[in-house]
Coordinates of C-alpha atoms in Angstrom, one line a residue:
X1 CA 40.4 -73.5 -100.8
X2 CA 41.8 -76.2 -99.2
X3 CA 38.6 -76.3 -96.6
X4 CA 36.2 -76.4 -99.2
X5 CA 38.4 -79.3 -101.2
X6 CA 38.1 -81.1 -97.9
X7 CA 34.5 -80.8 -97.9
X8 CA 34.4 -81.8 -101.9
X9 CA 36.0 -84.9 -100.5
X10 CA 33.9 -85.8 -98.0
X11 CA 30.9 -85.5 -99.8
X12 CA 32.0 -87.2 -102.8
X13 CA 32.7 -90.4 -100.4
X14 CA 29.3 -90.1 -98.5
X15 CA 27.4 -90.1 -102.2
X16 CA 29.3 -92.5 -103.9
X17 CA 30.7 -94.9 -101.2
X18 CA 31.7 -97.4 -104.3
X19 CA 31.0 -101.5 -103.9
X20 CA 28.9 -102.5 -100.6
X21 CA 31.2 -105.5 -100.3
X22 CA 28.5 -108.6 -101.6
X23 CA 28.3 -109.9 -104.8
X24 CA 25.7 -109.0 -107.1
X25 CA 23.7 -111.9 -107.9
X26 CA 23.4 -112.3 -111.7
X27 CA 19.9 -112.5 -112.0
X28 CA 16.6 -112.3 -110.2
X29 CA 13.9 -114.9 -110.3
X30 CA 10.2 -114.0 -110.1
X31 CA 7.6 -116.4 -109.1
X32 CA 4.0 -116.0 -108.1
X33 CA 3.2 -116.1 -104.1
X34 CA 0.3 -118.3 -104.8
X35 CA 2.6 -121.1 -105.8
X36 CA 5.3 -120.5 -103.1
X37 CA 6.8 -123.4 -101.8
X38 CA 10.1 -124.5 -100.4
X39 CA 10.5 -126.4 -103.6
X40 CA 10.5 -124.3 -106.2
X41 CA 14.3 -123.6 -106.5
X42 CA 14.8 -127.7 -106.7
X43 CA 11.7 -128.2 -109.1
X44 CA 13.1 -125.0 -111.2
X45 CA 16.3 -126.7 -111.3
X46 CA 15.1 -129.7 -112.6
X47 CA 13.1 -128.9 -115.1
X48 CA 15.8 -126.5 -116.6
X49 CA 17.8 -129.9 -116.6
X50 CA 15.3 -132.0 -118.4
X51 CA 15.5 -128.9 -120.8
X52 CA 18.7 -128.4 -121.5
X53 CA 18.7 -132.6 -122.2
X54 CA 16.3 -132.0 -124.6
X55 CA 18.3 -129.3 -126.4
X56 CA 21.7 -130.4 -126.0
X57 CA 22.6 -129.1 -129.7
X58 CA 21.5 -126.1 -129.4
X59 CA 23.2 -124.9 -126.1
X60 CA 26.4 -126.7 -127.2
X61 CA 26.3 -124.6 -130.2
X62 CA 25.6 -121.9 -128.0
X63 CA 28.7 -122.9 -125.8
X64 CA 31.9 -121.7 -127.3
X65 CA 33.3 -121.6 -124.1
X66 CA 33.0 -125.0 -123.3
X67 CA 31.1 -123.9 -120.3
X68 CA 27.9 -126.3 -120.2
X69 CA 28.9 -129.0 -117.8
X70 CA 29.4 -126.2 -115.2
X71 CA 25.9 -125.1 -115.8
X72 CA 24.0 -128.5 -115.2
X73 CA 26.1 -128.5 -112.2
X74 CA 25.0 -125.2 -111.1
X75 CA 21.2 -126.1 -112.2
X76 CA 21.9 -128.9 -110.0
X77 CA 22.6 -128.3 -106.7
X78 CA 22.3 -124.0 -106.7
X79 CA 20.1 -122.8 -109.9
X80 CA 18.4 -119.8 -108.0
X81 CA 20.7 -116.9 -106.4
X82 CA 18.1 -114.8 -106.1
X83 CA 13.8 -115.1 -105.3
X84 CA 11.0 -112.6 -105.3
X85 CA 7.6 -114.1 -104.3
X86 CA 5.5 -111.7 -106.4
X87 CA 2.1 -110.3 -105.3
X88 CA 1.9 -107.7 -108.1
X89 CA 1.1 -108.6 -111.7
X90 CA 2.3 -111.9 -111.1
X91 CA -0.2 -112.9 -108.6
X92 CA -3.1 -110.3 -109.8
X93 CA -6.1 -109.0 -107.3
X94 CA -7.5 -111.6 -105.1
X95 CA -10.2 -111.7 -102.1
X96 CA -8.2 -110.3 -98.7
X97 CA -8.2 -113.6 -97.3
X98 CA -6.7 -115.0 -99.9
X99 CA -3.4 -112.9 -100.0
X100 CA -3.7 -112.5 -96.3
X101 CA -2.7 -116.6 -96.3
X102 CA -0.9 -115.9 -99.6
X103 CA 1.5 -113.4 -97.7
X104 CA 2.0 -115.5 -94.4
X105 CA 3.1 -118.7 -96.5
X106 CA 5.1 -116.8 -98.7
X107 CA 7.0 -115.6 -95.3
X108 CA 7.4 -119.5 -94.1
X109 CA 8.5 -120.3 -97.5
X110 CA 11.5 -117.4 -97.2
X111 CA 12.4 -118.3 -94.0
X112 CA 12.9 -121.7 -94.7
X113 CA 14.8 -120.8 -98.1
X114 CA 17.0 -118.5 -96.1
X115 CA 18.4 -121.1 -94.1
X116 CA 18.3 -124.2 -96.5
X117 CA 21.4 -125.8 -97.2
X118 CA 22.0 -124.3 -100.5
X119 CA 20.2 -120.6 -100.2
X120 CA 19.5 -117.9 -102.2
X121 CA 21.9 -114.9 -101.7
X122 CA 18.8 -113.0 -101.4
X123 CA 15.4 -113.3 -101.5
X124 CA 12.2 -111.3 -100.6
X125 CA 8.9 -109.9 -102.7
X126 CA 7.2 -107.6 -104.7
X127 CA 4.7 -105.8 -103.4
X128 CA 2.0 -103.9 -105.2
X129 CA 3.3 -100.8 -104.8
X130 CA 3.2 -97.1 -102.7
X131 CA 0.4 -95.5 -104.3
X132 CA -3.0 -94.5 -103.4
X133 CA -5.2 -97.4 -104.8
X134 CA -2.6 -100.3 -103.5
X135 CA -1.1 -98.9 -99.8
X136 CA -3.3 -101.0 -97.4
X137 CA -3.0 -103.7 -99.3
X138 CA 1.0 -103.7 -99.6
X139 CA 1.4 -102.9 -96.2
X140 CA -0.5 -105.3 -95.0
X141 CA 0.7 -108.2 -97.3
X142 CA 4.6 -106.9 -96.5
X143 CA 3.5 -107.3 -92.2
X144 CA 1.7 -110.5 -92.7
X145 CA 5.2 -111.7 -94.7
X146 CA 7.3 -110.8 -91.9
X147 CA 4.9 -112.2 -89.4
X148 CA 5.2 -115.5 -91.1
X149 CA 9.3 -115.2 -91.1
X150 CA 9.4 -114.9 -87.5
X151 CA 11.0 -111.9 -88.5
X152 CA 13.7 -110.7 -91.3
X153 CA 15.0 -113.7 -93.0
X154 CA 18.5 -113.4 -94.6
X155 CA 18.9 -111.4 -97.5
X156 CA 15.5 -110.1 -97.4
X157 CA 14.9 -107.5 -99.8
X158 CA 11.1 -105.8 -100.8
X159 CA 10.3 -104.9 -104.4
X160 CA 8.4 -101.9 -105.1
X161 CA 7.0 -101.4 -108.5
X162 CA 5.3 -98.1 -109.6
X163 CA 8.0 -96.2 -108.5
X164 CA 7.5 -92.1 -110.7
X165 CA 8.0 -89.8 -108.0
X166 CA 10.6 -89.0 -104.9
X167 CA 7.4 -88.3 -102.5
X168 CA 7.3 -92.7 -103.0
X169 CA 10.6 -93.0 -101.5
X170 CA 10.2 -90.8 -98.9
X171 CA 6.7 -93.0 -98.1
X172 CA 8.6 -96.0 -98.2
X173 CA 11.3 -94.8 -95.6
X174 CA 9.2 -94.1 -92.8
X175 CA 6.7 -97.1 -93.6
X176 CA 10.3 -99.0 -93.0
X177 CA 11.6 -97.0 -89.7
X178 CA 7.8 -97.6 -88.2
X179 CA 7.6 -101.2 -89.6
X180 CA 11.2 -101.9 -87.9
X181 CA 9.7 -99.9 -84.7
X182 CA 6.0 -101.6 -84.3
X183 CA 7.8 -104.9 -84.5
X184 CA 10.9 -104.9 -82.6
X185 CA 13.1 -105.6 -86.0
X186 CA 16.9 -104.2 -85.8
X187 CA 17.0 -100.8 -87.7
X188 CA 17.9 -100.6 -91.3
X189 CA 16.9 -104.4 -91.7
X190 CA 14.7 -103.9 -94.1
X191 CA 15.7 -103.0 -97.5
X192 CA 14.0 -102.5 -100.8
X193 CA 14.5 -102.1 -104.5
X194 CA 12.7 -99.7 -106.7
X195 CA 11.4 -101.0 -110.2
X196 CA 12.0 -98.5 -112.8
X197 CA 9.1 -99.0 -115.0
X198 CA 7.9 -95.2 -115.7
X199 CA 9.3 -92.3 -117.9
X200 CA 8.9 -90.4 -114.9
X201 CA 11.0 -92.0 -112.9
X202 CA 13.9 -91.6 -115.5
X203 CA 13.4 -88.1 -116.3
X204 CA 11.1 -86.2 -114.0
X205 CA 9.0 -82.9 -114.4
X206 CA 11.7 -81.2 -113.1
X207 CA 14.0 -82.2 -115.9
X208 CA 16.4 -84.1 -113.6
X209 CA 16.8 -87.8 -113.4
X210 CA 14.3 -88.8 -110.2
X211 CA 15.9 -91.9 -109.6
X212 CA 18.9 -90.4 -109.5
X213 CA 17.7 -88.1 -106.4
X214 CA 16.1 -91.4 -104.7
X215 CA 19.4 -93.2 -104.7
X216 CA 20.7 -90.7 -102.7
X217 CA 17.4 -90.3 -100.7
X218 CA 17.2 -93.5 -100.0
X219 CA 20.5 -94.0 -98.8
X220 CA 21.4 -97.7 -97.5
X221 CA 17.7 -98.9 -97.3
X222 CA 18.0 -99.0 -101.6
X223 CA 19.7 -102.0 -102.7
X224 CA 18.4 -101.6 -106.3
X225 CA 16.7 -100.8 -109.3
X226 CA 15.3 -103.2 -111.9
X227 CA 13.9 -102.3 -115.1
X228 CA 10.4 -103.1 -115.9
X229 CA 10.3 -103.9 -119.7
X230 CA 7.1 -103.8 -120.8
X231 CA 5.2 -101.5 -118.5
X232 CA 8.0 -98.8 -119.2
X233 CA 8.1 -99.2 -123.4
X234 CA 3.8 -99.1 -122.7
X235 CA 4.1 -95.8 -121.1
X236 CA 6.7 -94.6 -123.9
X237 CA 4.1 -94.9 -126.9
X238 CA 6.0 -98.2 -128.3
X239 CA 4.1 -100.3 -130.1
X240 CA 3.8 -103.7 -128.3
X241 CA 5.1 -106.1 -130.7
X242 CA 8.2 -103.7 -131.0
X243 CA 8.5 -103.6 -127.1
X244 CA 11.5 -105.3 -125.8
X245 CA 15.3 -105.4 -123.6
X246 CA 16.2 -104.2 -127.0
X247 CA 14.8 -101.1 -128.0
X248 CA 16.2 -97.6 -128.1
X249 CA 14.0 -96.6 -125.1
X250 CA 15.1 -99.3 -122.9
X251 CA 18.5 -98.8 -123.8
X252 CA 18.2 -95.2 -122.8
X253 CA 16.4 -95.8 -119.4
X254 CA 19.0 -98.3 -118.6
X255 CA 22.1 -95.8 -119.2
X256 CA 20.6 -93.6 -117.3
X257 CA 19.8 -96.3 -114.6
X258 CA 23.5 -97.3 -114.5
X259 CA 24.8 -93.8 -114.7
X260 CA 22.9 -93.0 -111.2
X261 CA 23.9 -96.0 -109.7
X262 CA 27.6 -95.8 -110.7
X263 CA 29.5 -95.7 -107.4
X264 CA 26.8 -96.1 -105.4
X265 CA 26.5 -99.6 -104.1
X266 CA 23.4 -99.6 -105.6
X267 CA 22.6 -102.3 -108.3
X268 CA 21.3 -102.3 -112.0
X269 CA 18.7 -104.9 -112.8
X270 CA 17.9 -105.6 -116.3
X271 CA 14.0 -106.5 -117.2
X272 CA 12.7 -109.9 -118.2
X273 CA 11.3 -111.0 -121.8
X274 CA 8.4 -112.6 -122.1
X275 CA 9.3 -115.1 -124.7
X276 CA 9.9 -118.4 -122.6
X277 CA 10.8 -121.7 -124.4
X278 CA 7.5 -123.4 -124.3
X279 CA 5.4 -125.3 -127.2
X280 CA 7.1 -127.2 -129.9
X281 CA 10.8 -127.8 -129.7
X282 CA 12.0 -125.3 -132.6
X283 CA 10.1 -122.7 -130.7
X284 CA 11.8 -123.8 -127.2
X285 CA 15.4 -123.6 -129.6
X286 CA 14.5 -120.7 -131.4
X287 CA 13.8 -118.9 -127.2
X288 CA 17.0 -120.1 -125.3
X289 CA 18.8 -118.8 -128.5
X290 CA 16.9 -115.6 -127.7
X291 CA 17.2 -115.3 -124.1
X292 CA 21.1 -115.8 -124.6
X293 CA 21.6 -113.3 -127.4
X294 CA 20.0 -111.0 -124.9
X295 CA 21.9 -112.0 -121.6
X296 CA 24.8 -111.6 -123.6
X297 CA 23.8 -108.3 -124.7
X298 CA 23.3 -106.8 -121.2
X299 CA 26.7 -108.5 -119.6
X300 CA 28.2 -106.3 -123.2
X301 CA 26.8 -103.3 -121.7
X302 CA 27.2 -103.6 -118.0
X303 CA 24.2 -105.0 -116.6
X304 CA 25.4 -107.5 -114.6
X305 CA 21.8 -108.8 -113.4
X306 CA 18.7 -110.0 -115.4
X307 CA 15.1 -111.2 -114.6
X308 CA 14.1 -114.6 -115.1
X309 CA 10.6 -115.2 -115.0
X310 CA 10.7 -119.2 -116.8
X311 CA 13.0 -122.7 -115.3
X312 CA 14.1 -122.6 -119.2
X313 CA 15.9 -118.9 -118.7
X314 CA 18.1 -120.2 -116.1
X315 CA 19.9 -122.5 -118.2
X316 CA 21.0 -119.5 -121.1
X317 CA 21.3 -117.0 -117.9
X318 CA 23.8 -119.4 -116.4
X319 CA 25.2 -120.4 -120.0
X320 CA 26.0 -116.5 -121.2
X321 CA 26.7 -115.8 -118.0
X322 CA 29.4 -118.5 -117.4
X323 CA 30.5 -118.0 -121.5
X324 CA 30.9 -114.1 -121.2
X325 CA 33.1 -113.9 -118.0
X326 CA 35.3 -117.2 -119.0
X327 CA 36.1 -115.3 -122.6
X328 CA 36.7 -111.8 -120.7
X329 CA 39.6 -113.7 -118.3
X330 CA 41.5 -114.6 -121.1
X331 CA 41.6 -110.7 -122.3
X332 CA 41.7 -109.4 -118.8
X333 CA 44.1 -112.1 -117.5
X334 CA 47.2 -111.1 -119.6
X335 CA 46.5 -107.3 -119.4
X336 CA 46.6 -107.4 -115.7
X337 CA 49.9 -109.0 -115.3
X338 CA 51.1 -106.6 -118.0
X339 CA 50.2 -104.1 -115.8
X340 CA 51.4 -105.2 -112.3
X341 CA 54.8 -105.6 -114.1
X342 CA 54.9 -102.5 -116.0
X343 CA 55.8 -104.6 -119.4
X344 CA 53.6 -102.6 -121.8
X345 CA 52.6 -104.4 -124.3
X346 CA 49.8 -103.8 -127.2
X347 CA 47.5 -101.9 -125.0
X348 CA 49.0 -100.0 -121.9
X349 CA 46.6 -99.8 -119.0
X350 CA 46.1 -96.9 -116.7
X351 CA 45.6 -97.4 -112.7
X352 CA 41.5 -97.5 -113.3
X353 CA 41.2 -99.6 -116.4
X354 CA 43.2 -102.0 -114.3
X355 CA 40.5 -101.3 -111.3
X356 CA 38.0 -102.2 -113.9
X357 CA 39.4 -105.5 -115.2
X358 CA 40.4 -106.8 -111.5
X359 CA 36.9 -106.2 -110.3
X360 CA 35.8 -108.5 -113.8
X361 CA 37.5 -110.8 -112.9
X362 CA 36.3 -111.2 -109.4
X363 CA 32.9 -111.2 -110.2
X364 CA 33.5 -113.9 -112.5
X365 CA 35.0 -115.7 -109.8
X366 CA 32.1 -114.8 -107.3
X367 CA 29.4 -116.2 -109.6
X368 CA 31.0 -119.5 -110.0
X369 CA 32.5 -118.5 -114.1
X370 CA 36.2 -120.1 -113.1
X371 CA 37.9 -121.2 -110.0
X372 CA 41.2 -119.1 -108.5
X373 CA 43.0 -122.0 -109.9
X374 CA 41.9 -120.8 -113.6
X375 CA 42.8 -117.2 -113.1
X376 CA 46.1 -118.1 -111.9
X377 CA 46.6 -120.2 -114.8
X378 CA 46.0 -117.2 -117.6
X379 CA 47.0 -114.8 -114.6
X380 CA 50.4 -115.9 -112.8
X381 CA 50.9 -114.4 -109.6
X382 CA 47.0 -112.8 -109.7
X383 CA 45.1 -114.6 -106.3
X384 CA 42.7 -112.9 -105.0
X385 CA 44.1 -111.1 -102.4
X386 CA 46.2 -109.3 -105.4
X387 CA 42.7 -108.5 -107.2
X388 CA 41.7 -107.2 -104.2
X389 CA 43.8 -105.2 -104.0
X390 CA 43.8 -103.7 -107.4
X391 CA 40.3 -102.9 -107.1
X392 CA 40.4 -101.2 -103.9
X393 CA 43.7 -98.7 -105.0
X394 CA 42.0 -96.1 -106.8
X395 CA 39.2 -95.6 -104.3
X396 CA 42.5 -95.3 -101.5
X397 CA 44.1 -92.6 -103.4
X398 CA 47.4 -95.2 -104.1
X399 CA 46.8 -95.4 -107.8
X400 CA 50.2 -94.6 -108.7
X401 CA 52.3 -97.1 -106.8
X402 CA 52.8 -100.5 -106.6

């Protein structure tokens, strides 16, 4: 018994080997390749400025938190943590020739991007996809990318949509190992998400989650899945002017999403709307109060990561964002020192809901929500090296000592 316990164990770590140690950024920007440039995370930035000017009274009623001048700042100097140069429904079919110097731009672009003085944490593209009608073209467009890098830039990561079947993954693996091989890249350096934007890939014929076995197929190559809103409610039946982050079926694909992932070190990307504040300014009001209803929403139900597909979208990402982890530190805060000193109190934590509020915290620090200074302020005694270690007890096994 104990043999086979030992074995439990060791597969249990190798499935679910918890956090991969990086911070998940807290949303993903998609642009088309045909407009890439070295600008765009400084032109973004500025015109979500010029926004937010323009709609000071609406994000300040938005800001309960008090949590706005910390945004402009962000938009400022950082307002992208994380770039996909898109070659599939964002860029459309084009002549060969045209993607062909589409692709090798794009790869200049995310080389210089990678090293600029204020990067994205990651950054890569979406490729058509693994199917039939789109290989030669993705493969192509994802060698003539890396030609253009010189290589893997930092934080590279490969989108691939259309994802319904495990026979995809196990496509993409050995595209990667031969990739890696023909050009002389390290192994493992290139890494890819999988966009979950068919019923299939949720709940296959088999009646078993799919992406669930590709996590595990995948291995360290998968970095994450991302919802694809509308393609996903299409293939469901819904109606498209009831299609959205919102409905029932996206909720359920989503759970299930974060459910596989759970432990992994894989991440959960929620989808994008399509309502961007554009055309008259109570329609632009009327959007960012949208677009940070919904943020919200997702940080409420543990998707810690959005798309953003508009420079308006950054300034409620940032704002909810920002807003949601400031008001959880003053409920975490307390409970955490409550814990540590065994004082009880009106809700009396156990060793993993104190895993769970550390690890809040942290990525609240990690995303720029509130210095150490602030945590120790509603936390006295908590530094970082303390939430560290509360986060990393129960996967040690010490979860009932101090």
């Amino acid at each position: 018994m104990a043999e086979l316990l030992a074995l439990a164990d060791a597969e249990l770590k190798c499935a679910y080997p918890e956090d991969r140690g990086e911070p998940q950024p807290i949303h993903t920007v998609y642009a088309s390749a045909a407009s890439a440039d070295t600008r765009l995370p400084r032109q973004w930035g500025a015109s979500a400025l010029a926004l937010a000017e323009h709609h000071e009274q609406t994000l300040s009623a938005l800001d309960v938190h008090g949590v706005l001048p910390r945004v402009k700042e962000q938009l400022a100097t950082a307002p992208i943590q994380d770039l996909r140069l898109d070659f599939e429904d964002g860029y459309g079919w084009r002549e060969d020739s045209a993607e062909d110097a589409d692709a090798r731009k794009a790869g200049r672009v995310l080389r210089a991007l990678s090293i600029d003085a204020n990067p994205p944490a990651a950054l890569g593209i979406r490729i058509k996809g693994l199917t039939s009608l789109h290989l030669r073209r993705s493969v192509r467009t994802l060698e003539l990318v890396l030609d253009g890098a010189s290589g893997v830039p930092r934080g590279f990561v490969t989108t691939i949509p259309k994802f319904r079947t495990l026979t995809q993954v196990e496509a993409a693996l050995r595209l990667f190992d031969e990739l890696e091989r023909v050009h002389g890249l390290p192994n493992g350096s290139l890494r890819f998400e999988l966009q979950i934007e068919s019923p299939q890939a949720v709940l296959g014929a088999d009646g078993t989650a799919t992406l669930a076995k590709a996590i595990h197929v995948a291995r360290e190559r998968l970095t994450g899945l991302h919802y694809g809103t509308y393609d996903y409610s299409a293939a469901c039946g819904i109606a498209a002017e009831h299609q959205s982050l919102e409905h029932p079926v996206a909720d359920h694909a989503k759970a299930v999403m974060l459910a596989a992932a759970a432990q992994t070190g894989v991440w959960v990307c929620d989808g994008s709307t399509q309502v961007a504040p554009d055309g008259p300014a109570e329609q632009q009001a009327a959007a960012l109060t949208r677009h940070h209803r919904l943020v919200t929403r997702a940080l409420e139900r543990g998707y810690w990561q959005g798309w953003d597909m508009h420079p308006g979208h950054l300034i409620t990402r940032w704002l909810a964002t920002y807003g949601f982890h400031r008001r959880a530190l003053t409920v975490a805060g307390p409970r955490i020192v409550a814990y540590l000193q065994r004082q009880g109190g009106a809700v009396v934590d156990e060793p993993a809901t104190a895993q769970a509020l550390a690890a809040g915290v942290l990525r609240g620090l990690d995303c720029g929500a509130y210095s150490p200074d602030d945590v120790v302020a509603i936390a006295p005694g908590c530094d970082r090296a303390v939430l560290d270690q509360l986060v990393q007890r129960t996967t040690t096994g010490d979860t009932d000592q101090q």
